[in-house]
Tab-separated table of C-alpha atoms in Angstrom:
chain	number	residue	atom	x	y	z
E	546	MET	CA	-48.480	-35.376	-25.627
E	547	SER	CA	-48.612	-32.158	-27.642
E	548	THR	CA	-47.232	-28.991	-26.096
E	549	GLN	CA	-45.849	-25.753	-27.409
E	550	PRO	CA	-44.080	-22.703	-26.015
E	551	PRO	CA	-46.548	-20.060	-24.765
E	552	ARG	CA	-47.049	-17.030	-26.932
E	553	LYS	CA	-44.995	-14.041	-25.823
E	554	GLU	CA	-48.101	-11.987	-25.177
E	555	GLU	CA	-49.266	-14.609	-22.675
E	556	LEU	CA	-46.130	-14.243	-20.544
E	557	LEU	CA	-45.224	-11.587	-18.051
E	558	ARG	CA	-41.640	-10.388	-18.335
E	559	ALA	CA	-40.161	-8.954	-15.173
E	560	PRO	CA	-37.172	-9.357	-12.852
E	561	LEU	CA	-37.633	-11.195	-9.598
E	562	ALA	CA	-37.018	-7.942	-7.715
E	563	GLY	CA	-39.918	-6.296	-9.558
E	564	MET	CA	-42.544	-8.999	-9.022
E	565	THR	CA	-45.709	-8.185	-7.105
E	566	GLY	CA	-48.745	-10.259	-6.228
E	567	ASP	CA	-48.526	-14.007	-5.739
E	568	PHE	CA	-45.623	-15.775	-7.436
E	569	ILE	CA	-43.240	-18.699	-6.920
E	570	ALA	CA	-39.659	-17.471	-6.793
E	571	PRO	CA	-37.179	-19.606	-8.762
E	572	GLU	CA	-35.190	-20.562	-5.658
E	573	ARG	CA	-38.314	-22.179	-4.179
E	574	LEU	CA	-38.243	-24.695	-7.030
E	575	CYS	CA	-35.242	-26.543	-5.597
E	576	LEU	CA	-32.186	-25.223	-7.364
E	577	TYR	CA	-28.573	-25.749	-6.307
E	578	ASP	CA	-26.447	-25.215	-3.211
E	579	GLU	CA	-23.479	-22.894	-2.786
E	580	ALA	CA	-20.921	-25.670	-3.213
E	581	GLN	CA	-22.411	-26.604	-6.579
E	582	TYR	CA	-22.491	-23.014	-7.801
E	583	GLY	CA	-18.835	-22.650	-6.789
E	584	SER	CA	-17.587	-25.798	-8.526
E	585	PRO	CA	-15.556	-25.290	-11.723
E	586	GLY	CA	-17.599	-25.561	-14.885
E	587	PHE	CA	-20.969	-25.839	-13.144
E	588	PRO	CA	-23.519	-25.089	-15.894
E	589	TYR	CA	-25.908	-22.890	-13.866
E	590	ALA	CA	-25.531	-19.691	-11.879
E	591	PRO	CA	-27.782	-18.017	-9.303
E	592	LEU	CA	-30.387	-15.835	-10.956
E	593	ASP	CA	-29.692	-12.131	-10.562
E	594	PRO	CA	-32.857	-10.598	-9.030
E	595	ALA	CA	-32.496	-7.714	-11.481
E	596	THR	CA	-32.492	-9.959	-14.578
E	597	PRO	CA	-35.850	-9.971	-16.391
E	598	ILE	CA	-37.307	-13.433	-16.906
E	599	ALA	CA	-40.579	-14.727	-18.324
E	600	TRP	CA	-43.419	-15.722	-15.992
E	601	ALA	CA	-46.410	-17.913	-16.854
E	602	LEU	CA	-49.759	-17.620	-15.139
E	603	GLY	CA	-50.965	-20.676	-13.268
E	604	ARG	CA	-53.447	-21.434	-10.508
E	605	TRP	CA	-53.080	-22.970	-7.089
E	606	LEU	CA	-54.796	-26.324	-6.735
E	607	ASP	CA	-55.956	-25.574	-3.194
E	608	THR	CA	-57.629	-22.182	-3.733
E	609	GLY	CA	-57.842	-21.749	-7.499
E	610	ALA	CA	-56.204	-18.354	-7.069
E	611	PRO	CA	-53.817	-17.129	-9.785
E	612	VAL	CA	-50.070	-17.388	-9.241
E	613	HIS	CA	-47.161	-16.521	-11.516
E	614	VAL	CA	-44.449	-19.154	-11.971
E	615	PRO	CA	-41.137	-18.971	-13.861
E	616	ALA	CA	-41.786	-19.936	-17.469
E	617	LEU	CA	-38.461	-21.755	-17.860
E	618	PRO	CA	-39.373	-24.824	-15.737
E	619	ALA	CA	-43.122	-24.540	-16.376
E	620	CYS	CA	-43.486	-24.237	-20.136
E	621	PRO	CA	-42.071	-26.957	-22.416
E	622	ASP	CA	-39.642	-25.651	-25.029
E	623	HIS	CA	-39.639	-22.144	-23.574
E	624	ARG	CA	-36.640	-20.290	-24.980
E	625	ALA	CA	-34.660	-18.356	-22.380
E	626	GLY	CA	-31.463	-16.397	-22.847
E	627	PRO	CA	-28.269	-17.655	-21.169
E	628	GLU	CA	-28.616	-15.138	-18.334
E	629	ALA	CA	-32.096	-16.507	-17.542
E	630	ARG	CA	-31.367	-20.258	-17.802
E	631	PHE	CA	-31.098	-20.837	-14.083
E	632	CYS	CA	-31.892	-24.586	-13.978
E	633	GLN	CA	-32.197	-27.797	-15.936
E	634	VAL	CA	-35.632	-28.433	-17.431
E	635	THR	CA	-37.140	-31.917	-17.276
E	636	SER	CA	-40.559	-33.520	-17.698
E	637	SER	CA	-41.313	-33.529	-13.944
E	638	GLY	CA	-44.971	-32.736	-13.342
E	639	LEU	CA	-45.903	-32.745	-17.034
E	640	ALA	CA	-48.952	-34.808	-17.978
E	641	ALA	CA	-51.976	-35.033	-20.238
E	642	GLY	CA	-55.506	-36.067	-19.444
E	643	GLU	CA	-59.142	-35.914	-20.369
E	644	ALA	CA	-60.293	-32.430	-19.428
E	645	LEU	CA	-58.388	-30.073	-17.176
E	646	ASP	CA	-59.103	-31.858	-13.886
E	647	GLY	CA	-57.875	-35.184	-15.253
E	648	ALA	CA	-54.694	-33.646	-16.614
E	649	SER	CA	-54.116	-31.782	-13.336
E	650	MET	CA	-54.548	-34.993	-11.349
E	651	ALA	CA	-52.075	-36.871	-13.547
E	652	ALA	CA	-49.540	-34.041	-13.429
E	653	ALA	CA	-49.783	-33.676	-9.646
E	654	LEU	CA	-49.321	-37.431	-9.154
E	655	GLU	CA	-46.297	-37.371	-11.436
E	656	LEU	CA	-44.780	-34.502	-9.446
E	657	ILE	CA	-45.478	-36.282	-6.138
E	658	ALA	CA	-44.016	-39.592	-7.356
E	659	ARG	CA	-40.747	-38.056	-8.487
E	660	ASP	CA	-40.522	-35.988	-5.322
E	661	ALA	CA	-40.908	-39.098	-3.157
E	662	PHE	CA	-38.372	-41.015	-5.198
E	663	MET	CA	-35.756	-38.257	-5.367
E	664	ILE	CA	-35.966	-37.458	-1.660
E	665	SER	CA	-35.835	-41.167	-0.796
E	666	TRP	CA	-32.806	-41.706	-3.022
E	667	LEU	CA	-30.850	-38.554	-2.219
E	668	ALA	CA	-31.493	-38.801	1.533
E	669	ARG	CA	-31.270	-42.614	1.562
E	670	ARG	CA	-34.589	-42.797	3.361
E	671	PRO	CA	-35.642	-46.426	3.838
E	672	GLY	CA	-38.876	-47.476	2.248
E	673	ARG	CA	-40.957	-50.441	3.271
E	674	ARG	CA	-40.798	-53.602	1.222
E	675	LEU	CA	-44.228	-54.394	-0.131
E	676	LEU	CA	-45.261	-58.021	-0.103
E	677	PRO	CA	-47.821	-58.967	-2.781
E	678	ASP	CA	-50.957	-60.740	-1.591
E	679	ASP	CA	-54.288	-61.927	-2.937
E	680	THR	CA	-55.750	-58.395	-2.872
E	681	LEU	CA	-53.781	-57.548	-6.020
E	682	ASP	CA	-55.293	-57.904	-9.463
E	683	PRO	CA	-54.328	-61.211	-11.181
E	684	GLU	CA	-52.970	-59.125	-14.066
E	685	VAL	CA	-50.253	-57.823	-11.733
E	686	TYR	CA	-49.082	-61.372	-11.026
E	687	GLU	CA	-49.123	-62.217	-14.722
E	688	ILE	CA	-46.944	-59.220	-15.576
E	689	ALA	CA	-44.529	-60.126	-12.765
E	690	ARG	CA	-44.422	-63.715	-14.056
E	691	GLN	CA	-43.577	-62.551	-17.573
E	692	LEU	CA	-40.858	-60.260	-16.239
E	693	ALA	CA	-39.420	-63.158	-14.226
E	694	GLU	CA	-39.247	-65.239	-17.401
E	695	GLN	CA	-37.087	-62.476	-18.892
E	696	GLY	CA	-34.734	-62.559	-15.910
E	697	ALA	CA	-36.149	-59.844	-13.631
E	698	ARG	CA	-36.668	-60.399	-9.914
E	699	ILE	CA	-39.315	-57.864	-8.915
E	700	GLU	CA	-39.266	-56.045	-5.586
E	701	LEU	CA	-41.780	-53.381	-4.552
E	702	TYR	CA	-41.171	-50.582	-2.056
E	703	LEU	CA	-43.551	-48.090	-0.494
E	704	LEU	CA	-41.763	-44.739	-0.355
E	705	GLU	CA	-42.434	-42.039	2.213
E	706	ALA	CA	-41.469	-38.381	1.893
E	707	GLY	CA	-44.081	-36.699	4.053
E	708	ILE	CA	-47.073	-36.680	1.698
E	709	ALA	CA	-49.820	-39.212	2.463
E	710	ILE	CA	-50.196	-40.348	-1.147
E	711	PRO	CA	-48.882	-43.874	-1.841
E	712	THR	CA	-45.805	-43.902	-4.051
E	713	ILE	CA	-44.604	-47.314	-5.203
E	714	LEU	CA	-41.101	-47.997	-6.477
E	715	CYS	CA	-40.724	-51.175	-8.529
E	716	VAL	CA	-37.178	-52.496	-8.934
E	717	GLY	CA	-36.353	-55.261	-11.376
E	718	TYR	CA	-33.102	-56.936	-10.336
E	719	GLY	CA	-31.216	-58.993	-12.905
E	720	ASP	CA	-27.926	-60.677	-13.763
E	721	GLY	CA	-26.701	-57.906	-16.060
E	722	GLU	CA	-27.158	-60.080	-19.139
E	723	ARG	CA	-30.761	-61.194	-19.472
E	724	TRP	CA	-31.902	-58.197	-17.417
E	725	PRO	CA	-29.943	-55.177	-16.155
E	726	GLY	CA	-28.573	-55.314	-12.625
E	727	ALA	CA	-31.363	-52.980	-11.508
E	728	VAL	CA	-34.121	-51.124	-13.352
E	729	VAL	CA	-36.607	-48.844	-11.616
E	730	SER	CA	-40.156	-47.754	-12.345
E	731	LEU	CA	-42.445	-45.590	-10.286
E	732	ALA	CA	-46.065	-44.624	-9.733
E	733	ALA	CA	-48.114	-42.615	-7.250
E	734	HIS	CA	-51.870	-42.801	-6.787
E	735	LEU	CA	-54.414	-42.229	-4.051
E	736	SER	CA	-55.242	-45.936	-4.398
E	737	PRO	CA	-52.207	-48.004	-3.347
E	738	HIS	CA	-53.351	-50.960	-5.444
E	739	GLU	CA	-53.581	-48.726	-8.502
E	740	ALA	CA	-50.078	-47.383	-7.795
E	741	ILE	CA	-48.717	-50.930	-7.506
E	742	GLU	CA	-50.249	-51.975	-10.821
E	743	ARG	CA	-48.975	-48.877	-12.621
E	744	ALA	CA	-45.447	-49.279	-11.231
E	745	ILE	CA	-45.250	-52.912	-12.389
E	746	LEU	CA	-46.676	-52.041	-15.798
E	747	ALA	CA	-44.031	-49.323	-16.131
E	748	GLN	CA	-41.310	-51.864	-15.300
E	749	GLY	CA	-42.420	-53.839	-18.328
E	750	GLN	CA	-41.612	-50.789	-20.449
E	751	ALA	CA	-38.476	-49.561	-18.653
E	752	GLY	CA	-36.609	-52.868	-18.532
E	753	PRO	CA	-36.729	-53.670	-22.268
E	754	ARG	CA	-35.720	-50.080	-23.048
E	755	VAL	CA	-32.552	-50.452	-20.979
E	756	LEU	CA	-31.965	-53.906	-22.486
E	757	ARG	CA	-32.006	-52.418	-25.979
E	758	ARG	CA	-29.289	-49.994	-24.921
E	759	MET	CA	-27.272	-52.885	-23.465
E	760	THR	CA	-27.289	-54.770	-26.739
E	761	GLY	CA	-27.000	-51.802	-29.104
E	762	ASN	CA	-24.534	-49.060	-29.756
E	763	GLU	CA	-25.388	-47.296	-26.500
E	764	ARG	CA	-23.944	-49.948	-24.226
E	765	ALA	CA	-21.309	-47.646	-22.702
E	766	ILE	CA	-21.598	-47.924	-18.928
E	767	PRO	CA	-20.321	-44.961	-16.893
E	768	GLU	CA	-17.279	-45.989	-14.870
E	769	ARG	CA	-17.986	-43.698	-11.920
E	770	PRO	CA	-20.699	-41.293	-10.731
E	771	GLU	CA	-19.087	-38.209	-12.276
E	772	ARG	CA	-19.449	-39.860	-15.687
E	773	VAL	CA	-23.240	-39.990	-15.346
E	774	ARG	CA	-24.210	-37.032	-17.506
E	775	THR	CA	-27.326	-37.959	-19.471
E	776	ARG	CA	-30.698	-39.525	-18.812
E	777	ALA	CA	-29.532	-42.766	-20.421
E	778	ASP	CA	-26.400	-42.790	-18.258
E	779	HIS	CA	-28.501	-42.973	-15.082
E	780	ALA	CA	-30.056	-46.261	-16.183
E	781	ALA	CA	-26.864	-47.646	-17.749
E	782	TYR	CA	-24.905	-47.099	-14.535
E	783	TYR	CA	-26.886	-49.911	-12.874
E	784	VAL	CA	-26.541	-52.488	-15.643
E	785	PRO	CA	-23.727	-54.257	-13.699
E	786	PRO	CA	-25.430	-56.346	-10.989
E	787	SER	CA	-22.680	-55.512	-8.496
E	788	ARG	CA	-24.053	-51.969	-8.299
E	789	ALA	CA	-27.460	-53.150	-7.080
E	790	THR	CA	-26.038	-52.954	-3.558
E	791	ALA	CA	-26.787	-49.210	-3.790
E	792	PHE	CA	-30.474	-50.127	-3.379
E	793	ALA	CA	-30.035	-51.940	-0.059
E	794	PHE	CA	-31.288	-49.029	2.051
E	795	LEU	CA	-34.721	-49.186	0.415
E	796	GLY	CA	-35.784	-52.280	2.316
E	797	GLU	CA	-34.486	-51.216	5.728
E	798	GLY	CA	-37.857	-49.833	6.818
E	799	GLY	CA	-39.469	-53.228	7.293
E	800	ALA	CA	-42.201	-54.903	5.261
E	801	LEU	CA	-45.948	-54.888	4.885
E	802	THR	CA	-48.548	-56.513	2.670
E	803	ALA	CA	-50.611	-54.732	0.058
E	804	ALA	CA	-53.727	-55.381	2.167
E	805	GLU	CA	-52.230	-53.364	5.032
E	806	ILE	CA	-52.252	-50.136	3.012
E	807	GLU	CA	-55.634	-48.540	3.372
E	808	GLU	CA	-57.633	-47.786	0.253
E	809	PRO	CA	-59.092	-44.266	0.134
E	810	GLU	CA	-62.776	-43.539	0.456
E	811	GLU	CA	-62.451	-40.984	-2.318
E	812	VAL	CA	-60.195	-40.709	-5.368
E	813	SER	CA	-60.422	-37.138	-6.605
E	814	LEU	CA	-58.383	-34.043	-7.288
E	815	SER	CA	-59.836	-32.399	-4.185
E	816	GLU	CA	-58.738	-35.335	-1.995
E	817	LEU	CA	-55.247	-35.225	-3.480
E	818	THR	CA	-55.104	-31.484	-2.821
E	819	ARG	CA	-56.254	-31.985	0.775
E	820	ARG	CA	-53.422	-34.439	1.418
E	821	VAL	CA	-50.816	-32.176	-0.154
E	822	THR	CA	-52.060	-29.264	1.967
E	823	ALA	CA	-51.920	-31.427	5.102
E	824	ALA	CA	-48.228	-32.009	4.338
E	825	GLY	CA	-47.631	-28.241	4.357
E	826	LEU	CA	-47.087	-28.068	0.597
E	827	ARG	CA	-48.853	-26.451	-2.358
E	828	ILE	CA	-49.087	-27.300	-6.058
E	829	ALA	CA	-49.651	-24.868	-8.894
E	830	ILE	CA	-51.004	-25.913	-12.289
E	831	VAL	CA	-50.041	-24.262	-15.581
E	832	GLU	CA	-51.866	-25.286	-18.742
E	833	VAL	CA	-49.527	-25.782	-21.695
E	834	THR	CA	-51.909	-27.436	-24.173
E	835	SER	CA	-51.037	-26.940	-27.816
E	836	PRO	CA	-53.781	-25.119	-29.790
E	837	ASP	CA	-54.476	-28.210	-31.885
E	838	LEU	CA	-55.485	-29.997	-28.664
E	839	ALA	CA	-57.133	-27.082	-26.924
E	840	THR	CA	-60.641	-28.506	-27.164
E	841	PRO	CA	-61.731	-31.425	-24.947
E	842	PRO	CA	-60.833	-34.132	-24.235
E	843	SER	CA	-57.063	-33.560	-24.483
E	844	ARG	CA	-55.381	-31.129	-22.076
E	845	VAL	CA	-51.724	-30.867	-21.105
E	846	VAL	CA	-50.548	-29.239	-17.887
E	847	ARG	CA	-47.457	-28.768	-15.771
E	848	ALA	CA	-47.632	-29.192	-12.003
E	849	LEU	CA	-44.976	-27.588	-9.849
E	850	GLY	CA	-44.692	-26.260	-6.349
E	851	PRO	CA	-42.328	-24.831	-3.748
E	852	ASP	CA	-39.966	-27.340	-2.138
E	853	PHE	CA	-40.972	-30.314	-4.298
E	854	GLN	CA	-37.779	-32.180	-5.101
E	855	GLN	CA	-37.095	-32.174	-8.827
E	856	ILE	CA	-35.515	-34.980	-10.791
E	857	HIS	CA	-32.205	-34.238	-12.500
E	858	PHE	CA	-30.195	-35.858	-15.254
E	859	GLY	CA	-26.451	-35.633	-14.780
E	860	HIS	CA	-25.044	-36.561	-11.368
E	861	ARG	CA	-23.421	-33.196	-10.702
E	862	VAL	CA	-26.612	-31.201	-11.323
E	863	ALA	CA	-28.642	-32.782	-8.521
E	864	ARG	CA	-31.050	-30.204	-7.110
E	865	LEU	CA	-29.435	-29.950	-3.669
E	866	GLY	CA	-30.677	-26.479	-2.737
E	867	ASN	CA	-33.909	-27.767	-1.196
E	868	PRO	CA	-34.245	-27.191	2.576
E	869	ARG	CA	-36.898	-29.924	2.736
E	870	LEU	CA	-34.413	-32.412	1.279
E	871	ARG	CA	-31.682	-31.337	3.693
E	872	ALA	CA	-34.029	-31.750	6.660
E	873	MET	CA	-34.649	-35.366	5.592
E	874	ALA	CA	-30.969	-36.161	5.005
E	875	PRO	CA	-29.300	-35.957	8.424
E	876	HIS	CA	-26.495	-38.256	7.271
E	877	GLY	CA	-25.743	-36.343	4.082
E	878	ILE	CA	-26.544	-36.809	0.421
E	879	ASN	CA	-26.359	-40.196	-1.284
E	880	PRO	CA	-23.129	-40.314	-3.360
E	881	ASP	CA	-24.612	-42.828	-5.818
E	882	PRO	CA	-26.344	-41.542	-8.971
E	883	HIS	CA	-30.074	-42.083	-9.023
E	884	PRO	CA	-31.258	-44.867	-11.388
E	885	MET	CA	-34.339	-43.205	-12.893
E	886	ALA	CA	-34.320	-42.664	-16.657
């Protein structure tokens, strides 16, 4: 995936207090709560509305209308001064595809998948255990068989965070030696069967990656949640099988078979947008294609939207300033670090 920072002339520079027209304010992108901002050594501070920041121009998926979004979380490798670095930047909602619609679809699905996972994990919302059946492609069973030979016991969960787009979490449970205690992979798609296949395929990539860290120089396993500071730490934390008990809530929502999840009549960007709109949410798309890929078929875009829960790396920098998350977490925030790497 080839991206580059936008040229300065393509960005609008203005303080939040001076913005006009349609724009997504930084605080709508799920930042941090007051307790986090007040904790000693917390790496981010609330953005001063009078501080100029860079804004990139995107378009809403639902109307196609232009909307300005903060360049820091939208544009890969955007350089911001310390006074304008108001959040951690990750790859959430970043994807490539053939032509703009394909890239937008992939980016929106990536954003939706991480949102469903992060809300499920942080709020400890039960999923539903998904029982494989004969409606799945034989290739799925073959991949699961190969993973089992390596020591992984595969469990699938259908996550639910208010958007009617199937998001499948695949967890590979192991003994901590042949396979880590728990490894996760994730996929969202309008077709539940497609999401299942992608999640299992991703497990085949995620598990060996964690195994390499277990057997190499990166084996250090964080002793407690506060020690989870990097992307690799999140996965390493669940190498000990005793910590797989943190996943128990996922299966508390009951079970269903793959055949019980309805396949869509239409798989398209417009159908995805309709379902997001029905959930009371909106997604904006910002193209960040590098000039060397600017001609078809390769396009790279970032999808982002108000109140979509962002992934974080480092336990203390969880994005807890999201009212949508708080509304789904009546019993408080999960104290265990998330396992996604």
